[in-house]
Coordinates of C-alpha atoms and ligand atoms in Angstrom, one line a residue:
Chain A
M1 CA 61.4 30.1 38.4
V2 CA 60.1 30.5 35.0
P3 CA 56.4 31.3 35.1
K4 CA 54.3 28.3 34.1
A5 CA 52.4 30.3 31.4
L6 CA 55.7 30.7 29.5
L7 CA 55.9 26.9 29.0
N8 CA 52.5 26.6 27.6
L9 CA 52.7 29.2 24.8
P10 CA 50.3 28.2 22.2
A11 CA 52.0 27.0 19.0
R12 CA 51.6 29.6 16.3
P13 CA 49.4 28.5 13.4
R14 CA 51.3 28.2 10.2
L15 CA 50.7 31.0 7.8
A16 CA 48.5 29.3 5.3
L17 CA 47.0 31.6 2.7
S18 CA 43.5 30.2 2.8
S19 CA 40.8 32.5 1.5
R20 CA 39.8 33.2 5.1
S21 CA 43.2 34.5 6.1
M22 CA 43.4 36.5 2.9
V23 CA 40.2 38.3 4.1
T24 CA 41.8 38.9 7.5
L25 CA 44.9 40.2 5.9
A26 CA 42.9 42.6 3.7
A27 CA 41.0 43.8 6.7
H28 CA 44.2 44.5 8.6
A29 CA 45.6 46.5 5.6
L30 CA 42.4 48.5 5.4
F31 CA 42.5 49.3 9.1
I32 CA 46.1 50.4 9.0
V33 CA 45.6 52.6 6.0
A34 CA 42.5 54.1 7.5
F35 CA 44.3 54.7 10.8
I36 CA 47.3 56.4 9.2
S37 CA 45.1 58.6 7.0
M38 CA 43.1 59.7 10.0
W39 CA 46.2 60.5 11.9
E40 CA 47.7 62.5 9.0
F41 CA 44.4 64.3 8.4
A42 CA 44.0 65.2 12.1
A43 CA 47.6 66.4 12.3
Q44 CA 47.1 68.6 9.2
R45 CA 43.9 70.1 10.6
G46 CA 45.6 70.8 14.0
I47 CA 43.2 68.4 15.8
L48 CA 46.2 66.4 16.9
D49 CA 49.2 68.5 17.8
P50 CA 52.2 67.2 15.8
T51 CA 54.5 68.6 18.4
F52 CA 53.2 65.9 20.8
F53 CA 52.1 63.2 18.5
G54 CA 54.1 63.5 15.3
R55 CA 52.6 62.9 11.9
P56 CA 52.8 59.9 9.6
S57 CA 54.4 61.8 6.7
G58 CA 57.0 63.2 9.1
I59 CA 57.7 59.8 10.5
W60 CA 58.1 58.4 7.0
N61 CA 60.5 61.2 6.1
Y62 CA 62.6 60.6 9.1
L63 CA 62.9 56.9 8.4
W64 CA 63.6 57.5 4.7
T65 CA 66.4 60.0 5.4
G66 CA 67.8 57.7 8.2
F67 CA 67.8 54.5 6.2
V68 CA 67.9 55.4 2.5
T69 CA 69.3 58.8 1.8
G70 CA 71.5 58.8 4.8
K71 CA 72.9 55.8 6.6
K72 CA 72.7 57.1 10.2
L73 CA 69.9 54.8 11.4
W74 CA 71.7 51.7 10.1
L75 CA 74.6 52.6 12.3
E76 CA 72.5 53.1 15.4
L77 CA 70.6 50.0 14.7
G78 CA 73.9 48.1 14.3
Y79 CA 75.1 49.3 17.7
T80 CA 71.9 48.3 19.5
V81 CA 71.6 44.9 17.8
T82 CA 75.3 44.1 18.3
G83 CA 75.0 45.0 22.0
A84 CA 71.9 42.9 22.4
L85 CA 73.4 39.9 20.6
I86 CA 76.6 40.0 22.6
S87 CA 74.7 40.4 25.9
F88 CA 72.5 37.5 24.9
A89 CA 75.3 35.2 23.9
A90 CA 77.5 36.0 26.9
G91 CA 74.6 36.0 29.4
S92 CA 73.0 32.8 28.3
V93 CA 76.2 30.8 27.8
T94 CA 77.3 31.6 31.4
A95 CA 73.8 31.1 32.7
I96 CA 73.6 27.6 31.2
A97 CA 77.0 26.7 32.5
F98 CA 76.1 27.9 36.0
G99 CA 72.8 26.0 35.7
L100 CA 74.6 22.8 34.9
L101 CA 77.1 23.4 37.7
F102 CA 74.3 24.1 40.2
T103 CA 72.3 21.0 39.2
T104 CA 75.4 18.8 39.3
Y105 CA 76.4 20.1 42.8
P106 CA 73.2 21.1 44.6
P107 CA 75.0 22.3 47.7
L108 CA 76.7 24.9 45.7
H109 CA 73.3 26.1 44.5
R110 CA 71.9 26.2 48.0
A111 CA 74.9 28.3 49.1
A112 CA 74.6 30.7 46.2
E113 CA 70.9 31.0 46.0
P114 CA 70.3 33.8 48.6
Y115 CA 72.8 36.1 46.9
L116 CA 71.4 35.3 43.4
T117 CA 67.9 36.1 44.7
L118 CA 69.1 39.4 46.1
L119 CA 70.8 40.4 42.9
N120 CA 67.9 39.3 40.8
A121 CA 65.5 41.3 42.9
M122 CA 67.4 44.5 42.1
P123 CA 65.9 46.6 39.3
R124 CA 68.7 46.0 36.9
I125 CA 68.3 49.2 35.0
A126 CA 69.3 51.0 38.2
L127 CA 72.7 49.5 37.8
A128 CA 73.3 51.3 34.6
P129 CA 74.9 54.4 36.2
L130 CA 77.3 52.1 38.0
F131 CA 78.1 50.2 34.8
L132 CA 78.6 53.5 33.0
L133 CA 81.2 54.4 35.5
W134 CA 82.9 51.0 35.3
F135 CA 82.7 50.3 31.6
G136 CA 82.4 53.8 30.0
L137 CA 79.9 55.4 27.7
G138 CA 80.5 52.8 24.9
I139 CA 79.0 49.5 24.2
G140 CA 80.6 47.8 27.2
S141 CA 78.2 49.3 29.8
K142 CA 75.2 48.4 27.6
I143 CA 76.4 44.8 27.3
A144 CA 76.8 44.7 31.1
V145 CA 73.2 45.7 31.7
G146 CA 72.0 43.3 29.0
V147 CA 74.0 40.4 30.5
S148 CA 72.7 41.2 34.0
L149 CA 69.2 40.7 32.8
T150 CA 69.7 37.7 30.5
F151 CA 71.8 35.8 32.9
F152 CA 69.2 35.4 35.7
I153 CA 66.4 34.5 33.4
V154 CA 68.3 31.8 31.5
L155 CA 69.8 30.5 34.8
S156 CA 66.5 29.9 36.5
A157 CA 65.1 28.3 33.3
T158 CA 68.1 26.0 33.1
V159 CA 67.8 24.9 36.7
A160 CA 64.0 24.4 36.4
G161 CA 64.4 22.5 33.2
I162 CA 67.0 20.1 34.6
R163 CA 65.2 19.6 37.9
G164 CA 61.9 18.9 36.0
V165 CA 63.1 15.7 34.4
A166 CA 60.5 12.9 34.9
S167 CA 61.5 10.4 37.5
D168 CA 60.0 7.5 35.4
H169 CA 62.5 8.3 32.7
L170 CA 65.4 8.2 35.1
I171 CA 64.2 4.9 36.7
L172 CA 63.8 3.4 33.3
S173 CA 67.2 4.5 32.1
K174 CA 69.0 3.3 35.3
A175 CA 67.2 0.0 35.1
L176 CA 68.5 -0.3 31.5
G177 CA 72.0 0.4 32.9
A178 CA 72.5 3.9 31.5
T179 CA 75.7 5.6 32.7
P180 CA 75.4 9.0 34.3
H181 CA 76.8 10.4 31.0
Q182 CA 74.0 8.6 29.0
V183 CA 71.4 9.7 31.5
F184 CA 72.5 13.3 31.1
F185 CA 72.6 13.4 27.3
K186 CA 69.7 11.1 26.5
V187 CA 67.3 12.1 29.2
T188 CA 68.0 15.1 31.3
L189 CA 69.2 17.5 28.6
P190 CA 66.5 16.8 26.0
S191 CA 63.8 17.0 28.6
A192 CA 65.2 20.4 29.8
V193 CA 65.6 21.9 26.3
P194 CA 62.0 23.2 26.0
V195 CA 62.2 25.0 29.3
I196 CA 65.7 26.3 28.6
F197 CA 64.4 27.5 25.3
S198 CA 61.6 29.6 26.7
G199 CA 64.2 31.1 29.0
L200 CA 66.4 31.9 26.0
R201 CA 63.5 33.5 24.2
L202 CA 62.8 35.8 27.1
G203 CA 66.5 36.3 27.7
L204 CA 66.9 37.7 24.2
I205 CA 64.1 40.1 24.6
F206 CA 65.5 41.2 27.9
A207 CA 69.0 41.7 26.4
L208 CA 67.4 44.1 23.9
L209 CA 65.6 45.8 26.7
G210 CA 68.7 46.2 28.8
V211 CA 70.8 47.6 26.0
V212 CA 68.2 50.1 24.9
G213 CA 67.5 51.1 28.5
A214 CA 71.2 51.7 29.1
E215 CA 71.5 53.7 25.9
L216 CA 68.6 55.9 27.0
I217 CA 70.5 56.8 30.2
A218 CA 73.8 57.7 28.6
A219 CA 75.5 56.6 25.4
E220 CA 77.2 57.8 22.2
H221 CA 75.3 55.5 19.9
G222 CA 72.4 53.2 19.6
L223 CA 68.7 53.5 19.0
G224 CA 68.1 54.3 22.7
Q225 CA 70.6 57.1 22.6
T226 CA 69.0 58.5 19.4
L227 CA 65.6 58.2 21.0
A228 CA 66.7 60.2 24.0
Y229 CA 68.3 62.8 21.8
L230 CA 65.2 63.2 19.6
Q231 CA 63.0 63.5 22.7
S232 CA 65.2 66.2 24.2
T233 CA 65.0 68.2 20.9
F234 CA 61.2 67.7 20.7
S235 CA 61.5 65.9 17.4
M236 CA 58.3 63.9 17.8
D237 CA 58.4 62.4 14.3
G238 CA 61.8 60.9 15.1
V239 CA 60.6 59.6 18.5
M240 CA 57.6 57.9 16.9
A241 CA 59.8 56.5 14.2
L242 CA 62.2 55.0 16.7
L243 CA 59.4 53.5 18.9
F244 CA 58.0 51.9 15.7
L245 CA 61.5 50.6 14.9
L246 CA 62.0 49.2 18.4
A247 CA 58.7 47.4 18.2
L248 CA 59.6 45.9 14.9
L249 CA 63.0 44.8 16.3
G250 CA 61.3 43.1 19.2
L251 CA 58.8 41.4 16.9
G252 CA 61.6 40.2 14.6
V253 CA 63.5 38.7 17.6
T254 CA 60.4 36.8 18.7
A255 CA 59.7 35.6 15.2
I256 CA 63.2 34.2 14.9
M257 CA 63.0 32.5 18.2
N258 CA 59.6 31.0 17.4
R259 CA 61.0 29.6 14.1
M260 CA 64.0 28.1 15.8
E261 CA 61.8 26.6 18.5
R262 CA 59.5 25.0 16.0
A263 CA 62.4 23.5 14.1
L264 CA 64.2 22.3 17.2
L265 CA 61.2 21.0 19.2
S266 CA 58.9 19.5 16.6
W267 CA 58.1 16.7 19.0
Q268 CA 56.2 18.9 21.3
Chain B
M1 CA 79.0 -9.1 25.1
K2 CA 78.5 -12.8 24.4
D3 CA 75.3 -12.5 26.4
A4 CA 74.1 -9.6 24.4
A5 CA 74.7 -11.4 21.2
S6 CA 72.6 -14.4 22.2
A7 CA 70.0 -12.1 23.6
R8 CA 69.7 -10.4 20.2
E9 CA 69.4 -13.6 18.5
M10 CA 66.4 -14.4 20.7
A11 CA 64.7 -11.2 20.0
T12 CA 64.4 -12.1 16.3
G13 CA 61.7 -14.5 17.4
R14 CA 63.1 -18.0 17.0
S15 CA 62.8 -20.1 20.1
T16 CA 66.4 -20.2 20.9
P17 CA 67.1 -22.1 24.1
L18 CA 67.8 -19.9 27.0
P19 CA 71.3 -19.4 28.2
A20 CA 70.9 -22.2 30.6
A21 CA 71.3 -20.6 34.0
S22 CA 73.4 -23.5 35.1
G23 CA 70.2 -25.4 35.7
G24 CA 69.2 -23.3 38.7
P25 CA 66.1 -21.1 39.0
A26 CA 65.9 -17.9 36.8
I27 CA 64.7 -15.9 39.7
L28 CA 65.2 -16.9 43.3
V29 CA 63.9 -15.0 46.3
R30 CA 64.4 -16.6 49.7
D31 CA 63.2 -15.3 53.0
L32 CA 63.1 -11.7 51.8
T33 CA 62.2 -9.2 54.4
V34 CA 62.2 -5.4 53.5
R35 CA 61.7 -2.5 56.0
F36 CA 61.3 1.1 54.9
G37 CA 62.0 4.1 56.9
G38 CA 63.9 3.9 60.2
G39 CA 65.6 7.1 61.3
A40 CA 62.9 9.5 62.4
A41 CA 59.9 7.7 61.0
P42 CA 59.0 4.3 62.5
P43 CA 60.1 1.6 60.2
V44 CA 57.5 0.1 57.9
L45 CA 57.6 -3.7 57.4
A46 CA 56.8 -3.9 53.7
V47 CA 57.7 -7.4 52.8
D48 CA 57.8 -10.3 55.3
R49 CA 59.8 -13.5 54.7
V50 CA 58.8 -13.9 51.1
S51 CA 60.2 -16.8 49.1
L52 CA 59.6 -17.5 45.5
S53 CA 61.4 -19.3 42.7
L54 CA 60.9 -19.1 39.0
K55 CA 62.1 -21.7 36.6
S56 CA 63.7 -20.7 33.4
G57 CA 60.9 -19.9 30.8
E58 CA 58.2 -19.7 33.4
F59 CA 55.4 -17.1 33.4
V60 CA 54.4 -16.2 37.0
S61 CA 52.0 -13.6 38.1
L62 CA 52.2 -11.9 41.4
V63 CA 48.9 -10.6 42.8
G64 CA 48.0 -9.0 46.1
P65 CA 46.3 -6.0 47.7
S66 CA 47.6 -2.6 47.0
G67 CA 50.7 -1.7 49.1
C68 CA 51.6 -5.4 49.8
G69 CA 55.1 -5.0 48.3
K70 CA 54.9 -6.2 44.7
T71 CA 56.6 -3.2 43.2
T72 CA 59.2 -3.4 46.0
I73 CA 60.1 -6.9 45.1
L74 CA 60.5 -6.0 41.4
N75 CA 62.6 -3.0 42.3
L76 CA 64.8 -5.1 44.5
L77 CA 65.3 -7.6 41.7
T78 CA 66.5 -4.7 39.4
G79 CA 68.9 -3.6 42.1
L80 CA 67.4 -0.1 42.0
L81 CA 66.2 0.0 45.6
P82 CA 68.8 1.2 48.1
V83 CA 67.0 -0.3 51.1
A84 CA 67.9 -2.6 53.9
M85 CA 66.8 -6.2 53.2
E86 CA 67.3 -9.5 54.7
G87 CA 67.3 -12.8 52.8
K88 CA 68.7 -13.9 49.5
V89 CA 67.8 -12.7 46.0
T90 CA 69.4 -13.9 42.8
I91 CA 68.7 -13.5 39.1
L92 CA 70.2 -16.3 36.9
G93 CA 72.3 -17.1 40.0
K94 CA 73.7 -13.6 40.3
P95 CA 72.8 -11.0 43.0
P96 CA 70.8 -8.0 41.7
R97 CA 72.6 -4.9 40.3
P98 CA 71.4 -1.8 38.5
G99 CA 71.6 -2.2 34.7
N100 CA 71.7 -6.0 34.8
P101 CA 71.5 -6.9 31.1
D102 CA 69.7 -10.1 32.0
I103 CA 66.7 -8.1 33.1
A104 CA 64.1 -6.2 31.1
Y105 CA 61.9 -4.0 33.3
M106 CA 58.6 -2.7 32.2
L107 CA 57.0 0.0 34.4
A108 CA 53.3 0.6 34.9
R109 CA 53.4 3.9 33.0
D110 CA 54.7 3.8 29.5
S111 CA 57.5 6.3 30.3
L112 CA 58.2 6.9 26.6
L113 CA 60.6 9.7 25.9
P114 CA 58.4 12.4 24.2
W115 CA 61.3 13.7 22.1
R116 CA 61.9 10.4 20.5
T117 CA 59.8 8.8 17.8
A118 CA 58.2 5.4 18.4
L119 CA 61.2 3.9 16.7
G120 CA 63.6 5.8 18.8
N121 CA 61.7 4.8 21.9
A122 CA 61.5 1.1 21.0
A123 CA 65.3 1.1 20.3
Y124 CA 66.1 3.1 23.4
G125 CA 67.0 0.1 25.6
L126 CA 69.3 -1.3 23.0
E127 CA 70.9 2.1 22.5
I128 CA 71.7 2.3 26.2
R129 CA 73.2 -1.2 25.9
N130 CA 75.4 0.1 23.0
V131 CA 73.9 -2.0 20.2
P132 CA 74.9 -0.5 16.8
V133 CA 72.4 1.8 15.3
Q134 CA 71.4 -0.3 12.2
Q135 CA 70.9 -3.4 14.2
R136 CA 68.9 -1.8 16.9
E137 CA 66.6 0.0 14.5
A138 CA 66.0 -3.1 12.5
Q139 CA 65.0 -4.9 15.7
A140 CA 62.9 -2.1 16.9
R141 CA 61.1 -2.0 13.6
E142 CA 60.4 -5.7 13.7
L143 CA 59.0 -5.5 17.3
L144 CA 56.9 -2.4 16.5
A145 CA 55.4 -4.4 13.6
R146 CA 54.7 -7.3 16.0
V147 CA 52.7 -5.0 18.3
G148 CA 50.9 -3.4 15.3
L149 CA 52.7 -0.2 15.1
A150 CA 54.5 -0.7 11.8
D151 CA 52.9 2.5 10.4
F152 CA 53.8 4.6 13.4
C153 CA 57.6 4.2 13.5
N154 CA 58.1 7.9 13.0
A155 CA 55.3 9.2 15.2
Y156 CA 56.1 11.0 18.4
P157 CA 54.4 9.8 21.6
K158 CA 52.1 12.8 21.7
A159 CA 50.5 11.5 18.5
L160 CA 49.9 8.0 19.9
S161 CA 46.9 6.8 21.9
H162 CA 47.3 5.4 25.3
G163 CA 47.2 1.8 24.2
M164 CA 49.6 2.5 21.3
R165 CA 52.1 4.1 23.8
Q166 CA 51.8 1.0 25.9
R167 CA 52.4 -1.2 22.9
C168 CA 55.5 0.9 22.1
A169 CA 56.7 0.3 25.6
L170 CA 56.1 -3.4 25.1
A171 CA 58.2 -3.3 22.0
R172 CA 61.0 -1.5 23.8
T173 CA 60.9 -4.2 26.5
F174 CA 60.9 -7.1 24.1
C175 CA 63.6 -5.5 22.0
L176 CA 66.0 -6.0 24.8
G177 CA 65.9 -9.8 24.5
S178 CA 66.8 -10.2 28.1
P179 CA 66.1 -13.6 29.5
V180 CA 64.2 -12.3 32.5
F181 CA 61.3 -9.9 32.3
L182 CA 59.9 -8.0 35.2
M183 CA 56.5 -6.3 34.4
D184 CA 54.7 -4.1 36.9
E185 CA 51.1 -3.8 35.9
P186 CA 51.9 -3.1 32.3
F187 CA 48.3 -3.1 31.2
G188 CA 46.9 -1.6 34.3
A189 CA 45.4 1.6 32.9
L190 CA 44.0 0.2 29.6
D191 CA 40.5 -0.4 28.5
A192 CA 39.3 -4.0 28.4
Q193 CA 39.5 -4.3 24.6
T194 CA 43.0 -3.0 24.3
K195 CA 44.1 -5.0 27.2
L196 CA 42.9 -8.3 25.6
Q197 CA 44.7 -7.4 22.5
L198 CA 48.0 -6.6 24.2
E199 CA 47.8 -9.7 26.3
D200 CA 47.5 -11.7 23.1
V201 CA 50.5 -9.9 21.8
L202 CA 52.4 -10.6 25.0
M203 CA 51.6 -14.3 24.8
D204 CA 52.7 -14.4 21.2
L205 CA 56.0 -12.7 21.9
W206 CA 56.6 -14.8 25.0
S207 CA 55.9 -18.1 23.4
A208 CA 58.1 -17.2 20.4
A209 CA 61.1 -16.8 22.6
Q210 CA 60.6 -18.3 26.0
R211 CA 61.6 -15.8 28.7
T212 CA 61.1 -16.0 32.4
V213 CA 58.4 -13.5 33.3
L214 CA 57.5 -12.1 36.7
F215 CA 54.2 -10.3 36.1
V216 CA 52.6 -8.0 38.7
T217 CA 48.9 -7.3 38.1
H218 CA 45.7 -6.4 39.9
D219 CA 43.6 -8.2 37.3
L220 CA 43.0 -11.8 38.3
A221 CA 41.6 -12.7 34.9
E222 CA 44.8 -11.5 33.3
A223 CA 46.9 -13.4 35.8
V224 CA 45.0 -16.7 35.1
A225 CA 45.0 -16.2 31.4
L226 CA 48.7 -15.5 31.0
S227 CA 50.5 -17.5 33.8
D228 CA 51.9 -20.9 34.6
R229 CA 51.5 -20.0 38.2
V230 CA 49.8 -17.3 40.2
I231 CA 51.3 -16.2 43.5
V232 CA 49.0 -14.5 45.9
M233 CA 50.3 -12.1 48.6
S234 CA 48.6 -10.9 51.7
A235 CA 48.1 -7.3 52.7
R236 CA 51.0 -5.4 54.2
P237 CA 53.3 -6.8 55.5
G238 CA 53.4 -8.8 52.3
R239 CA 53.5 -12.5 52.8
I240 CA 52.9 -15.3 50.3
I241 CA 49.6 -17.0 51.1
A242 CA 49.1 -19.2 48.0
D243 CA 50.9 -20.4 45.0
V244 CA 48.3 -21.6 42.4
P245 CA 49.4 -23.6 39.4
I246 CA 47.4 -22.7 36.3
T247 CA 46.9 -25.9 34.4
L248 CA 45.1 -24.5 31.4
P249 CA 46.6 -26.0 28.2
R250 CA 48.8 -23.8 26.0
P251 CA 48.9 -22.1 23.6
R252 CA 46.1 -20.1 25.0
S253 CA 44.1 -17.3 23.5
V254 CA 43.2 -14.8 26.2
R255 CA 39.9 -14.0 24.3
A256 CA 38.9 -17.7 23.9
L257 CA 39.5 -18.3 27.6
Q258 CA 36.8 -15.9 28.6
K259 CA 34.3 -18.7 27.8
D260 CA 36.3 -21.5 29.4
E261 CA 34.8 -23.1 32.5
E262 CA 38.2 -24.1 34.1
F263 CA 39.3 -20.6 33.7
H264 CA 36.4 -19.3 35.7
K265 CA 36.9 -21.8 38.4
L266 CA 40.6 -20.8 38.8
Y267 CA 39.5 -17.2 38.8
A268 CA 37.0 -17.8 41.6
R269 CA 39.5 -19.7 43.6
L270 CA 42.1 -16.9 43.4
W271 CA 39.5 -14.3 44.2
G272 CA 38.6 -16.2 47.4
L273 CA 42.3 -16.4 48.3
L274 CA 42.8 -12.7 47.7
E275 CA 39.8 -11.7 49.8
Q276 CA 41.0 -13.9 52.6
G277 CA 44.5 -12.3 52.4
S278 CA 43.2 -8.7 52.3
G279 CA 40.9 -9.3 55.3
S280 CA 43.4 -11.1 57.5
N281 CA 45.6 -8.1 58.0
G282 CA 43.7 -5.0 57.2
S283 CA 45.5 -2.2 59.1
Ligands
ATP1 N1 60.4 4.5 49.1 C1 59.6 4.1 50.1 N2 59.7 4.6 51.3 C2 58.9 4.2 52.3 N3 58.0 3.3 52.2 C3 57.8 2.7 51.0 C4 58.6 3.1 49.9 N4 58.2 2.4 48.8 C5 57.2 1.6 49.3 N5 57.0 1.8 50.6 C6 56.0 1.0 51.4 O1 56.1 -0.3 51.1 C7 54.9 -0.9 50.9 C8 54.8 -1.7 49.6 O2 54.9 -0.8 48.5 P1 54.8 -1.3 47.0 O3 55.0 -0.1 46.1 O4 55.8 -2.4 46.8 O5 53.3 -1.9 47.0 P2 52.6 -2.6 45.7 O6 52.3 -4.0 46.2 O7 53.4 -2.4 44.5 O8 51.3 -1.8 45.7 P3 50.4 -1.4 44.4 O9 49.7 -2.6 44.0 O10 49.5 -0.3 45.0 O11 51.3 -0.9 43.4 C9 53.8 0.2 50.9 O12 53.0 0.0 52.1 C10 54.6 1.5 51.1 O13 54.0 2.2 52.1
MG2 MG1 53.1 -1.3 42.7

């Protein structure tokens, strides 16, 4: 089941540049500048050991050479994003299809449920070694891990969404003489969309998690692989840069999903 | 499709004569007995030998204590209740079946679809009945205007108040233009003010295009003010204990009636009957 809290995510306020939010923005900028300067200063004075914590100028240099003078980070980013997107697409499409199948034939769902629960209980990242063996060091094994995470999340959201349709709406539609086809497309599906969508949002984040996790274990490319390599060579500036990059990537993913949700579900 | 066409014509508000149901009653229930359960649980006798008959164009209220089988009777008329029954039930001479276009059913809760605007909701019934989009939207707009929601066509239900949502449901029901209306406590959860207002709207809509209405309510004042007849049922198992003709002249204004003496006499009489019916079979 999708946790209830997921369904009640507060709608994000629109970014209106009122004078109040300008002040907040300025305060944030000030805080960040102060934080970075302190860090740089502490690293210079040896208060914070750059071997363990990196230093802002080093992190900046790493990002600059990776993205601007060289193109290496673009390539790694491309691998990770491609892997995550393919995992997400494949995982969620099959999950929605299975969700529809299971809600149309509930006995099938009852039969499959114990096995699905068992699979879902398994820490998926532990499957990575197996997938590496089956699908090789390349992007295939990363997609397999991503799909294995996305699938279950979107599946349970789809089933919960379709089951959650209000019985009043069904009674009304049947009294009006709606065909099963009409009931599905005019009532069941639209009422399930918000729940499915929160499943998709989570599914995309987990696809990214799965791919990066698998890359960390063994890979030829990708941000996870780069991170593991930098860590093994004690290049802390690079590690910090990649963590920052991964956080940004997650943030971007969430922002895109939020935007889509707002456009799609304006009635909520 | 011929029926739908005449029904649409009626929804435009002119008092078109009803598709004469071959002269017979619009709703006929004879010796209806309904039992729920069986199997493991002991069967519950919900409705016991109930007979009623509504003439075409008649407005009849059904009152009775909670659990006496009023909703059950309406559900049976819509053909939505897969339950063992004895007796005979017909609507315009035909046995009940789900999706009967002759029936418009209004549930107690507004049951608006939250992802549709007021307009989309008001037009929903016609959409299910495959009326072309322009026609159904024009009709829905007109009905929304009649219930005072002209400015809220594009509002989603979340932006409507409780009374406004109920009005939207009323518009959806009247949009259907079905000759027979079944209404299950449609104004049950409203404040007194909004209720009076919607009752007047209902009276207007009903007298503009005479439909047969079977109206379930717990509010005796509402029953007296709206109906041609009030049928009183006893506590479970539901039996009919009285059938009271309401002789107040029409057209009526529900508001004005609050000061009418005859109205209060009828109200008191029904109240007595209802008390008697609830007491006689309490368990
Ligand atoms: N699906 C069902 N299964 C079993 N018993 C039922 C079912 N529906 C109704 N009943 C029983 O039938 C009786 C009549 O129910 P019904 O809903 O018709 O009452 P009602 O007159 O509409 O009551 P209220 O005024 O409270 O809405 C009740 O006593 C209830 O216990
Ligand atoms: Mg009821």
